[in-house]
Every structure is written in C-alpha cells, then in structure tokens.
XYZ file of C-alpha atoms in Angstrom:
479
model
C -65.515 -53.258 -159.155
C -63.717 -50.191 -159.573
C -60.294 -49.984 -157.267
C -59.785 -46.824 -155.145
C -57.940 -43.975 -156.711
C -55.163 -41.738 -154.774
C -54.321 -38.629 -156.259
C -50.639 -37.723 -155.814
C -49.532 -34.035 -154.989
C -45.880 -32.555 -156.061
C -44.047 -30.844 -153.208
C -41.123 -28.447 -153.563
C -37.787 -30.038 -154.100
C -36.666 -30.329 -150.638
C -34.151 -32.049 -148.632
C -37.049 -32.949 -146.222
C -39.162 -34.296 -149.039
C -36.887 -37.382 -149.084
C -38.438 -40.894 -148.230
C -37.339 -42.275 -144.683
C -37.816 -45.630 -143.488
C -37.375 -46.613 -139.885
C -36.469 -50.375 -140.468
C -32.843 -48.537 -141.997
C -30.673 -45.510 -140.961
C -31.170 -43.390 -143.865
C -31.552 -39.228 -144.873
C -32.059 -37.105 -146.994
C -29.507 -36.229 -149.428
C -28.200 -32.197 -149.815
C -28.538 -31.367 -152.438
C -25.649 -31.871 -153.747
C -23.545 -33.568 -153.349
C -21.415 -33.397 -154.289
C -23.215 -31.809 -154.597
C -23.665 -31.591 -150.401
C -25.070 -30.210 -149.930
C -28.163 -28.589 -146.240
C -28.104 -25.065 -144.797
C -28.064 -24.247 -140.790
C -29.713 -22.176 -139.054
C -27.099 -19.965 -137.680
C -25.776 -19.171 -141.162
C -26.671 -15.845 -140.151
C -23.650 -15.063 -137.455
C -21.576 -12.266 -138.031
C -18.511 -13.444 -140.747
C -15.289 -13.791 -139.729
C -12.033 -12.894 -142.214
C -10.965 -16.578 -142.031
C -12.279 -20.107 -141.020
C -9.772 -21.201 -138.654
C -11.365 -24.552 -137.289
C -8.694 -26.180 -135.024
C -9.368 -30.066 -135.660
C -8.483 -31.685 -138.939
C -12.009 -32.770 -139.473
C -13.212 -29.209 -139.629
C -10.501 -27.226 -140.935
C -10.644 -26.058 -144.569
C -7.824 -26.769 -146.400
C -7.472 -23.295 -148.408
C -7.449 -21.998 -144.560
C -4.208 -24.062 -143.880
C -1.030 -22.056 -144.932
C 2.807 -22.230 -144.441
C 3.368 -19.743 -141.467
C 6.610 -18.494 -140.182
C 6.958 -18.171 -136.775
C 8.218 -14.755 -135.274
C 10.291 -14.757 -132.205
C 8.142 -13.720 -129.137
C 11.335 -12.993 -127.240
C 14.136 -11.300 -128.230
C 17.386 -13.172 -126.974
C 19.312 -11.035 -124.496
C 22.812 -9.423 -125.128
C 25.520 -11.025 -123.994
C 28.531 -8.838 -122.493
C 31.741 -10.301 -121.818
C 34.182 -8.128 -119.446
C 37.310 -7.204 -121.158
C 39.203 -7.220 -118.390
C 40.779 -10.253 -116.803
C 39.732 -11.734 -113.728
C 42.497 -10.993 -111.036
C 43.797 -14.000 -109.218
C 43.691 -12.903 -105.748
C 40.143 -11.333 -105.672
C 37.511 -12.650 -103.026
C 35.244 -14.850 -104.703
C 31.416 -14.360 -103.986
C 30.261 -16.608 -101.387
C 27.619 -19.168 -102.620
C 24.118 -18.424 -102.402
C 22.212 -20.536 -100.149
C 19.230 -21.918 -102.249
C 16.413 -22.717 -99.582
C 13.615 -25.485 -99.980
C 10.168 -24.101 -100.915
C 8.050 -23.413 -98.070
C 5.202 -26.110 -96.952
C 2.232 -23.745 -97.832
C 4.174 -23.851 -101.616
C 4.702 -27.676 -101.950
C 1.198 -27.806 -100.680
C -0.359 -25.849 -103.657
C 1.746 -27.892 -106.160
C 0.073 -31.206 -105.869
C -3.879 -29.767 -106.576
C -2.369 -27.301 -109.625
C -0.717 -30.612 -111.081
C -3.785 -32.504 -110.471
C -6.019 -29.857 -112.246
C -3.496 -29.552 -115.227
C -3.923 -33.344 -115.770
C -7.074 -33.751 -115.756
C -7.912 -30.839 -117.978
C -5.701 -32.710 -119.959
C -7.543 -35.971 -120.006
C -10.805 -33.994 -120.531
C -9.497 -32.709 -123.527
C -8.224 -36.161 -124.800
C -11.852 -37.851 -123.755
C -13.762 -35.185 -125.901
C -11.767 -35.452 -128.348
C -12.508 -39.194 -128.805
C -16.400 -38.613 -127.684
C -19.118 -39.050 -130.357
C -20.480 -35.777 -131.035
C -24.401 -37.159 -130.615
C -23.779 -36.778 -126.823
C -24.124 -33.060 -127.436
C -24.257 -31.981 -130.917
C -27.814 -31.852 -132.496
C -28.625 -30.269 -136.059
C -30.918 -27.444 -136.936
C -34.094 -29.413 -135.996
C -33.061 -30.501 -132.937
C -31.803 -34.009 -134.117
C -28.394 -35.469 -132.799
C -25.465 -34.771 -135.108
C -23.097 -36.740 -135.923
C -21.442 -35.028 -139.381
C -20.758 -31.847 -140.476
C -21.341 -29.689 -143.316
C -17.945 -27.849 -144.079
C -16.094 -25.812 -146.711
C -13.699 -28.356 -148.969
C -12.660 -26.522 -151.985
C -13.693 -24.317 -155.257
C -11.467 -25.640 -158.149
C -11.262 -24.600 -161.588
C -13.773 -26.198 -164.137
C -11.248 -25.592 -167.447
C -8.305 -28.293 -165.785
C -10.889 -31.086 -165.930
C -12.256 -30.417 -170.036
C -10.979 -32.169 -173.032
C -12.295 -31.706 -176.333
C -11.305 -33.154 -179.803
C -12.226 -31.711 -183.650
C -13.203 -29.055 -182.159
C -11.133 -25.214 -181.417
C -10.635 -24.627 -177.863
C -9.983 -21.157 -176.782
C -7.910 -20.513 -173.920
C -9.308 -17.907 -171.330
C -7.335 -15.646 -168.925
C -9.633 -15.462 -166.544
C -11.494 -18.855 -164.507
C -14.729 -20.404 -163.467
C -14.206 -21.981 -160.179
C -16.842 -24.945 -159.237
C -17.452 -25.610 -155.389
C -17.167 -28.170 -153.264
C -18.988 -29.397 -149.325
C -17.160 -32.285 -147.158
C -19.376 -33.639 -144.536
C -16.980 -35.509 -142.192
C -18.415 -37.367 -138.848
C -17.318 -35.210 -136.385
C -16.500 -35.993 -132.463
C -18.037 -33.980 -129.155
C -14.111 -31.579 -129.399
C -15.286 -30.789 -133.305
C -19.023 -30.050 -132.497
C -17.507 -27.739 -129.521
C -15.184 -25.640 -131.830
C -17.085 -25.767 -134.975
C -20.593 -24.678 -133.611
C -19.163 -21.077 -133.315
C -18.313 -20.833 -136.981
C -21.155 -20.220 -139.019
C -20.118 -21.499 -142.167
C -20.136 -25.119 -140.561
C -23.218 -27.002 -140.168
C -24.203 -29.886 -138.537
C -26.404 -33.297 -140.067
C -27.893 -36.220 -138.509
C -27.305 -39.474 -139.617
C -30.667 -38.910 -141.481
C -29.328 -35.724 -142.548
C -26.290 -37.211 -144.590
C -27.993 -40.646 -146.224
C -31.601 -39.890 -145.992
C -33.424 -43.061 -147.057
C -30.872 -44.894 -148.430
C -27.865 -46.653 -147.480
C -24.820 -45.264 -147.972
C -23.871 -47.174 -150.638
C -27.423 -46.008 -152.366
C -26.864 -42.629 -151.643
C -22.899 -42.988 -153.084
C -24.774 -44.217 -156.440
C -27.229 -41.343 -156.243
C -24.605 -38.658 -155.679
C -23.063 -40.553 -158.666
C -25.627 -40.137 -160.859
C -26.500 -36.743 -160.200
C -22.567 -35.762 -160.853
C -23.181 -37.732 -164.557
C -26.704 -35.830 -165.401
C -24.876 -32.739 -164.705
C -22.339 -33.302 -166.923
C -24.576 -34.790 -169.978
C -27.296 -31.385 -168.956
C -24.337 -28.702 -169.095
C -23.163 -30.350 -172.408
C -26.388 -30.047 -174.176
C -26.676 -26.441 -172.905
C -23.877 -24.805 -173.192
C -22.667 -26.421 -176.512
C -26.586 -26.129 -178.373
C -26.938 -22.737 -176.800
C -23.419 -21.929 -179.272
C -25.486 -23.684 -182.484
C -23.923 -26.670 -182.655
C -25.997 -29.603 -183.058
C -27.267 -31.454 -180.054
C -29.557 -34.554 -179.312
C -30.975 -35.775 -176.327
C -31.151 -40.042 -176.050
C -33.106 -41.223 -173.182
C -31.069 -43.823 -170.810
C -31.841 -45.867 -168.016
C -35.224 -45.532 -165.531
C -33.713 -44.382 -162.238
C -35.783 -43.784 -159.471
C -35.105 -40.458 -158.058
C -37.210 -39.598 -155.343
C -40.731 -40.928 -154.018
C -44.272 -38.993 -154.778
C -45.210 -37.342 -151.512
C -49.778 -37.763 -150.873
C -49.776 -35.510 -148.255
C -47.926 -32.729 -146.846
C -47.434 -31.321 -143.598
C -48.967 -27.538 -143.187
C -45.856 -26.278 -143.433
C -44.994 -27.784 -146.991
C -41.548 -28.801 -145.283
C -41.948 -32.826 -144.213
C -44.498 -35.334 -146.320
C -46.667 -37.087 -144.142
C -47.755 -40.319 -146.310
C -45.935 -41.415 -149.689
C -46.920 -43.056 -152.055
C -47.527 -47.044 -151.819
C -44.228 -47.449 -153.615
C -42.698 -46.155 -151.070
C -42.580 -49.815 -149.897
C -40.869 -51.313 -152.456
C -38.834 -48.974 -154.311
C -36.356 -46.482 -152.936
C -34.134 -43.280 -154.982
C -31.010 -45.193 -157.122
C -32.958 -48.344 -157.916
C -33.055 -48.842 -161.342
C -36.213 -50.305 -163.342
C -35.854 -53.539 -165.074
C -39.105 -54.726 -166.001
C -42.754 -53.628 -165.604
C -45.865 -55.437 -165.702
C -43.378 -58.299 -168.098
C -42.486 -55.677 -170.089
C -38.141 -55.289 -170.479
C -37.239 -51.473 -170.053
C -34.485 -49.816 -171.597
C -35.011 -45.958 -171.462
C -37.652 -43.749 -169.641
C -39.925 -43.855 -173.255
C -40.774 -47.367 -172.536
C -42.401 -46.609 -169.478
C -45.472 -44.529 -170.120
C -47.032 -46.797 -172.764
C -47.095 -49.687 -170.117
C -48.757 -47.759 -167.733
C -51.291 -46.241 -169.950
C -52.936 -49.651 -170.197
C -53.470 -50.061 -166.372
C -55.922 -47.633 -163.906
C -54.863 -45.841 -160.623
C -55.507 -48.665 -157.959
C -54.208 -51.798 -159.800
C -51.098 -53.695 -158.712
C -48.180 -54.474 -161.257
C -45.417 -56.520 -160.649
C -41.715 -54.532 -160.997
C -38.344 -55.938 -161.317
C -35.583 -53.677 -160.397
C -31.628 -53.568 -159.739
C -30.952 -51.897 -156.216
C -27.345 -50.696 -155.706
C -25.278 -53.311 -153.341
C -27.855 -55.537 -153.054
C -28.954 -56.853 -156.779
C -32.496 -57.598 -158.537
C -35.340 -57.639 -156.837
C -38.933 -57.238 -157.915
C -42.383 -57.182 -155.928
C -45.612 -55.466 -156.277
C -46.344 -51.701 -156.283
C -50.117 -50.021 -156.417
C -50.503 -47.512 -159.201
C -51.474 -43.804 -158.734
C -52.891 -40.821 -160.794
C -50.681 -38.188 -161.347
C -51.838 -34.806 -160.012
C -51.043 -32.825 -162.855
C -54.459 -33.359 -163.581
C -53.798 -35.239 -167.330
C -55.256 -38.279 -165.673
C -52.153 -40.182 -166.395
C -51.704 -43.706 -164.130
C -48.065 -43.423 -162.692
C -45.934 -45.887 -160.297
C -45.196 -43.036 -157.718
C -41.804 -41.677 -158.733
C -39.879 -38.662 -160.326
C -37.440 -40.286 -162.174
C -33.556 -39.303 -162.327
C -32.660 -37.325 -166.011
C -30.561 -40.271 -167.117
C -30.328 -38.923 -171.060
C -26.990 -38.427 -172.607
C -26.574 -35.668 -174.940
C -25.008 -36.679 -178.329
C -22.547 -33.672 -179.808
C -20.307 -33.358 -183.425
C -17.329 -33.606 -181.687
C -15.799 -35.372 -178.557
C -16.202 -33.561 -175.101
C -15.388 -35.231 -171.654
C -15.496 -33.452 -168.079
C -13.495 -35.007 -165.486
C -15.098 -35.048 -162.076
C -13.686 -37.860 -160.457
C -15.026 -38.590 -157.091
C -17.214 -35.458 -156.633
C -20.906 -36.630 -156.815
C -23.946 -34.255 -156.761
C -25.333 -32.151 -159.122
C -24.181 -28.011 -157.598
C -21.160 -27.874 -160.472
C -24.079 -27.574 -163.657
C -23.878 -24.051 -164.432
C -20.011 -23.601 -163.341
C -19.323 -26.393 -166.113
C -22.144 -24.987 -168.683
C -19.798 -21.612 -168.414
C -16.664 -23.073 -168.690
C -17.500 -24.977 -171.904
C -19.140 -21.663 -173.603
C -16.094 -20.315 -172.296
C -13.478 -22.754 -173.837
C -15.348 -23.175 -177.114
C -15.520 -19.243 -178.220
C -12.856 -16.822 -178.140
C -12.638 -13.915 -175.415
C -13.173 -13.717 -171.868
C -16.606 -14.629 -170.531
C -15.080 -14.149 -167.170
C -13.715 -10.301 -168.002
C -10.496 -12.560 -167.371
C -11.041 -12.792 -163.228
C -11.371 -15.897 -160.962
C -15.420 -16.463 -160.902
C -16.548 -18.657 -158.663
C -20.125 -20.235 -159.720
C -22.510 -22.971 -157.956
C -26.042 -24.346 -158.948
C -27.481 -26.927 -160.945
C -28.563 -26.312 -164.481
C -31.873 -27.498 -166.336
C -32.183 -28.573 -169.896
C -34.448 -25.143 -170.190
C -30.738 -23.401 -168.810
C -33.004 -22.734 -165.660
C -30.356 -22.201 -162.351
C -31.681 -24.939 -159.828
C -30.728 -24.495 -155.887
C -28.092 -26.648 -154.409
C -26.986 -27.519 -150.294
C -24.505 -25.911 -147.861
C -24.392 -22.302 -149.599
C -22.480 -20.743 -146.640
C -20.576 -23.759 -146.589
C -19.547 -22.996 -150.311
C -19.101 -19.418 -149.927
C -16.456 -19.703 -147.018
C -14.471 -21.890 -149.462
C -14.797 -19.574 -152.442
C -13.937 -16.635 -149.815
C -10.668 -17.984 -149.008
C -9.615 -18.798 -152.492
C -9.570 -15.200 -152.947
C -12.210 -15.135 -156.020
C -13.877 -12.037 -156.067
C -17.094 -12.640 -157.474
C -19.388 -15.964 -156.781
C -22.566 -16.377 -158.572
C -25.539 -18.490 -157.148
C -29.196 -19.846 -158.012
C -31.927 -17.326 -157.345
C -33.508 -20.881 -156.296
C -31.623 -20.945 -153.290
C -33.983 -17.820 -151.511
C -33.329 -14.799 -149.737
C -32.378 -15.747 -146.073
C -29.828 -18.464 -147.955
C -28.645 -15.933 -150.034
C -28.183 -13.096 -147.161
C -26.145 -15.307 -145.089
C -23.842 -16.266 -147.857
C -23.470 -12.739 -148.023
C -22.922 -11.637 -144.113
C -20.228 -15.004 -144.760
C -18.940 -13.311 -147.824
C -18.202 -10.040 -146.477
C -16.470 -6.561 -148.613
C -14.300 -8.894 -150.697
C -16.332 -11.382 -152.152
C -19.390 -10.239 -154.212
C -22.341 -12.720 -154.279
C -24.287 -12.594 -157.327
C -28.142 -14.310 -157.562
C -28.653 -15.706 -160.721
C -31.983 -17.409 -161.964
C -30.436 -19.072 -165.542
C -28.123 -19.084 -167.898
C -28.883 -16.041 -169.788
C -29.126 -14.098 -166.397
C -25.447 -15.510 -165.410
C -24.139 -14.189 -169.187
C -25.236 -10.817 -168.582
C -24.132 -10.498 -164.704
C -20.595 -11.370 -166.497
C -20.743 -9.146 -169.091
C -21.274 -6.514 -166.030
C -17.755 -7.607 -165.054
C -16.656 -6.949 -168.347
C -17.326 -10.483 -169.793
C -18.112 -10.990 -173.602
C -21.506 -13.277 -172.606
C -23.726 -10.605 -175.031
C -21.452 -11.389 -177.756
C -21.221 -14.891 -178.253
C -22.755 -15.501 -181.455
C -23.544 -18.864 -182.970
C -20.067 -20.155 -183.822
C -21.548 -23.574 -184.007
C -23.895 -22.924 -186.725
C -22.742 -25.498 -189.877
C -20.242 -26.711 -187.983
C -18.661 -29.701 -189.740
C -16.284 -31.905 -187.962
C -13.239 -33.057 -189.608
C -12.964 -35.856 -192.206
C-alpha cells in the first residue's frame, strides 16, 4: 500500500515564516542578528537630526556625548560703596516679614500632593512591564525593542598572514541592532522615534529558546564569515574551496501559506520533532558528518515513510524520534525530511584569514566584510577613501540578501557621521524609503542587489572597484 504523499511549497524568506510552537515561548528571529534584525510600521515618521531616547535602554550610544553646560543665568554685579558707613546714621528699621495668608497655606498642601505623586507615577512606569501598553506592529504585546547599537569598522577586526595587506584611507563600517526588554516609561518615550521598534516575545526568539536562538544567531555570524571569505578572496583569483560541515537545521518547510504569503498555516510533520539549531546526528542508522551524506539516505526512502533521526539540540543534548518524509516541491521528485538546512561549509584559502566578531551573531555584516577583505587585500581605495557604511548578507553567487531593523541601522550609521550607507535591494521599497526619510540630506542610502552592483556604486564615489584585477591569480604562498 502506497503511503500518502505531501508536496511541500517554498515561501519567501520571512521573519513570519519561522516555526512557532505554543507548548514554548518562542519567535521568529530578525534577520539578523546580529544580525537583528524586524522593521515597524511607523518607520515612515518624519526623521529627526538626532535620536535622543531618554532611558538607558533606548538611547544609542553614538547619541550620548560630553556636553558642557552654559550658564542660564548670568551672576549679578556686585557693587560695594566706597564710602564708609558713618557711625551716627539712622539705621533702617527692620522689615516686618508677615506669615502667608490662609488662602496661600491652603494651596500648598494639594500642589505638594500633586508634585509627589507625579513623582511616584513616574517611578511606577518606570518599573512597569511594557506589555501593559506596548504592542508591536501586529498588534501583539511588546516587551523588547528594536534599537540603533552601533556601525563599527570591519578592517579593526581582520588578520591575515602570507599574504600583502594594503592599508586603506578610507572605511567600511558594518552595523549593528540591540533589542533590549524595555519597561511601560521606554515604550512611552521610544514609540515617538521612528527608528525604534517594538517585538513580542515571539518577535525576539521565535520558535526557539533563547539559548537556541543564541546558537542560531551564532551560526549565522560564522556562515557569514566563511561566505564573505570565499567571495571576496575567489572573486580576487586566489584559490578557494568550499568543504561541506555539519547538517544544521535552519528553518522548517512551510505546506501551506496564508493568502497573503506572510504567516504559514501548516508545516511540515517535522515540525514536531525538529526545530532551527538542532544539529543532525544520524538518519535512518546512518552517522552524518556533512550535508553530502544526507541526500543519498533519503533517496532510498518515498514521501510518506517514517525514519528514525538522532539529533543534538542546543542546551538540552541528543535526542532522536521519528519524522514523516516529504517531496520536495521543486518538482525533481526528490524525498526530503522537511528542512532548509543552515550553509555550514567552510571555505579553505592559500593563506590564513580570521574575522573577529566576537559576540555579534546574525548574518547583516556579509557584504560589509566581503568589501573590507577586497579592500585590504588590493591596493587603492575601494571606498574613494570615505567612511562607508554597508549592511546585508552575502550569497556564495555574491547575491546581496535582506537583513532586519533597516531604520534601526540607518539611525546608527546617521549619527556616526558616515556619509554614504549601502543596502540590499532585497530589503524592498517601503524599507528602503523609510531608511531614507530616517537618513535625511546627510546620509546617502544606496540599494544594492550584489557584489558587483556595490563595486560600481563605489567606484561612483570615486572607489577603484572597476579596477581590481586578479591579483590572486598564481598566487603562491611562502615556503
């Protein structure tokens, strides 16, 4: 008897594609991390010159600077008389000072009592969890927000040996989210600045835990890395190799779709076994140790059959259970588990190459560190020797992917005083417009689609990206 065969469907890559499950607070992950990274619907306020958010948990720190304070009063002159006081002159008979009236002492008491307790009321909200109020762009209580953290340069955290680095005037800037939880005083003062944003709980962790989604963010920071590398240094002619790593489930295969293509309404069955970070073991008895293992396992079963997978879930250990196969819908009538899996491949180079990235996660820094490495590894300025600013995730094809909390990100690159910031194409034209109102006269936002795309906006700011060359052709490390 022949089992029953689901047909999976891809979706876009969106935040509200991610799995949910009610048993455990969870969300969906912004892209990015960090890479942050979801976008508000009120990016599209007027800009202001500065974020000035009041409460620690909002404020951006490029927006906190040393100020001197001015005098608002000018002290009054003092004049002494020059001529003595005479002895014998008639002194001034003291004033009477006279009580305040009843009808004054009266009003005292209720102005006191209003001062205090608008003082209290302050001090409550302040403490108040911002869910009493604050809701997110679809209505959800909020209790984090999406704000501006910092765009730093790319070149501090590169080290390279056997190889020539060239030293650049000018700087690519990566950017960077922070998504604090936030109290009812925050949500108050932050909802009228439209570069902050506000997430649910399912917002922030989507269907993981948190220490899932930490692993996630992890792993996205490490395929950026490993994808930039194999870019930017093959795309000079030096020789590059691809080795498939680990099988890391990314996200879940989404069935069905709501008719707006923006929420899945039934996943696939291994949806109930397997969430995004796990990390495949064993299928079907078979050990795995890259991605290439996979596909010849599951070309000997059919879509309906049941296989048994072990797997190692972050903070919790190996587990294994049963999933039901699917077909894949791109119509090759290959039998698949239900998953897009993470791009765990490291790239293999001639010559040592590290980027330091610390405890930024996500995967928004790809094409700032693809440039940065062209940049460092041929001589010139790619830049035109100015501060560029750069976000979006790169592709092994040098495709520009989009990335979360764009307005976010521009309000920090805004106040570093960069003057140009280049972003995916991906990211779409209401995204890209309110980075722009954000933006305003002194920061020029530039949509890019891939790598060559982001070379020749450069060489419009007087960059040498058409001139590169292949200066890693026969390259030969040292003996």
């Amino acid at each position: 008897m022949t089992a029953p065969v689901t047909m999976a469907i891809v979706l876009p890559a969106t935040s509200a594609h991610r799995r949910r499950h009610s048993a455990v607070r969870r969300c969906r992950a912004v892209g990015d991390s960090a890479t942050i990274t979801g976008e508000r619907g009120d990016d599209r306020r007027p800009a202001r010159v500065e974020v000035a958010v009041a409460l620690a948990g909002l404020r951006h720190p490029a927006a906190i600077k040393a100020m001197i304070a001015s005098p608002a009063i000018q002290a009054e002159a003092v004049v002494r008389s020059v001529i003595d006081t005479q002895p014998d002159m008639v002194m001034t008979a003291p004033v009477e000072i006279r009580p305040p009236r009843a009808l004054h002492r009266a009003w005292a008491i209720p102005l006191a009592a209003v001062g205090f307790c608008s003082l209290v009321a302050v001090l409550v909200v302040a403490v108040l969890p911002a869910t009493l109020r604050a809701t997110n762009a679809d209505g959800d209580a909020a209790e984090f927000a999406l704000v501006p953290a910092d765009a730093e340069p790319v070149a501090d955290r590169l080290s390279f040996d056997a190889v020539e680095r060239h030293r650049a005037d000018g700087t690519f800037l990566f950017v960077t989210v922070r998504e604090p939880k936030i109290t009812l005083l925050d949500w108050f003062v932050g909802e009228q600045q439209p570069e902050v944003g506000f997430l649910s709980f399912e917002d922030k962790y989507g269907g993981q835990t948190t220490e899932q989604q930490h692993e996630i963010s992890v792993q996205m920071m490490r395929s950026a890395k490993e994808t930039a590398e194999y870019v930017a240094i093959g795309y000079l002619g030096y020789p590059v190799e691809l080795v498939a790593g680990d099988v890391i489930v990314g996200d879940l295969v989404c069935l069905e779709a709501s008719d707006d293509g923006q929420k899945c309404e039934d996943w696939a069955p291994s949806d109930d076994l397997l969430d995004p970070g796990d990390k495949l073991l064993e299928v079907d008895g078979t050990s795995l140790i890259t991605i290439d293992d996979l596909s010849p396992i599951l070309a000997r079963h059919e879509p309906g059959e049941r296989i048994t997978v072990r797997f190692d879930r972050p903070g919790e250990g190996e587990q294994s259970g049963e999933v039901e196969l699917i077909d894949a819908a791109d119509g090759t009538g290959r039998t698949i588990i239900g998953f897009v899996p993470f791009d765990t491949s490291t790239t293999e180079v001639p010559f040592d190459v590290a980027i330091e990235s610390g405890e930024i996660g996500g995967p928004s820094a790809g094409l700032a560190f693809t440039l940065t490495l062209i940049d460092e590894l041929t001589p010139g300025e790619l830049s035109g020797g100015g501060r560029v600013a750069v976000t979006g995730t790169i592709q092994i094809n040098g495709d520009v992917g989009a990335i979360g909390g764009l307005v976010a990100k521009t309000s920090a690159v805004k106040q570093t005083g960069a003057s140009v910031f280049l972003v995916p194409t991906a990211q779409g034209e209401a995204d890209i417009a309110a980075a722009r109102a954000v933006a305003g006269d002194d920061l020029e936002v530039i949509a890019v689609g891939n790598l060559e795309e982001a070379l020749a906006a450069l060489a419009a700011l007087g960059g040498n990206g058409l001139d590169l060359g292949q200066p890693g052709a026969g390259f030969e490390p040292p003996a």
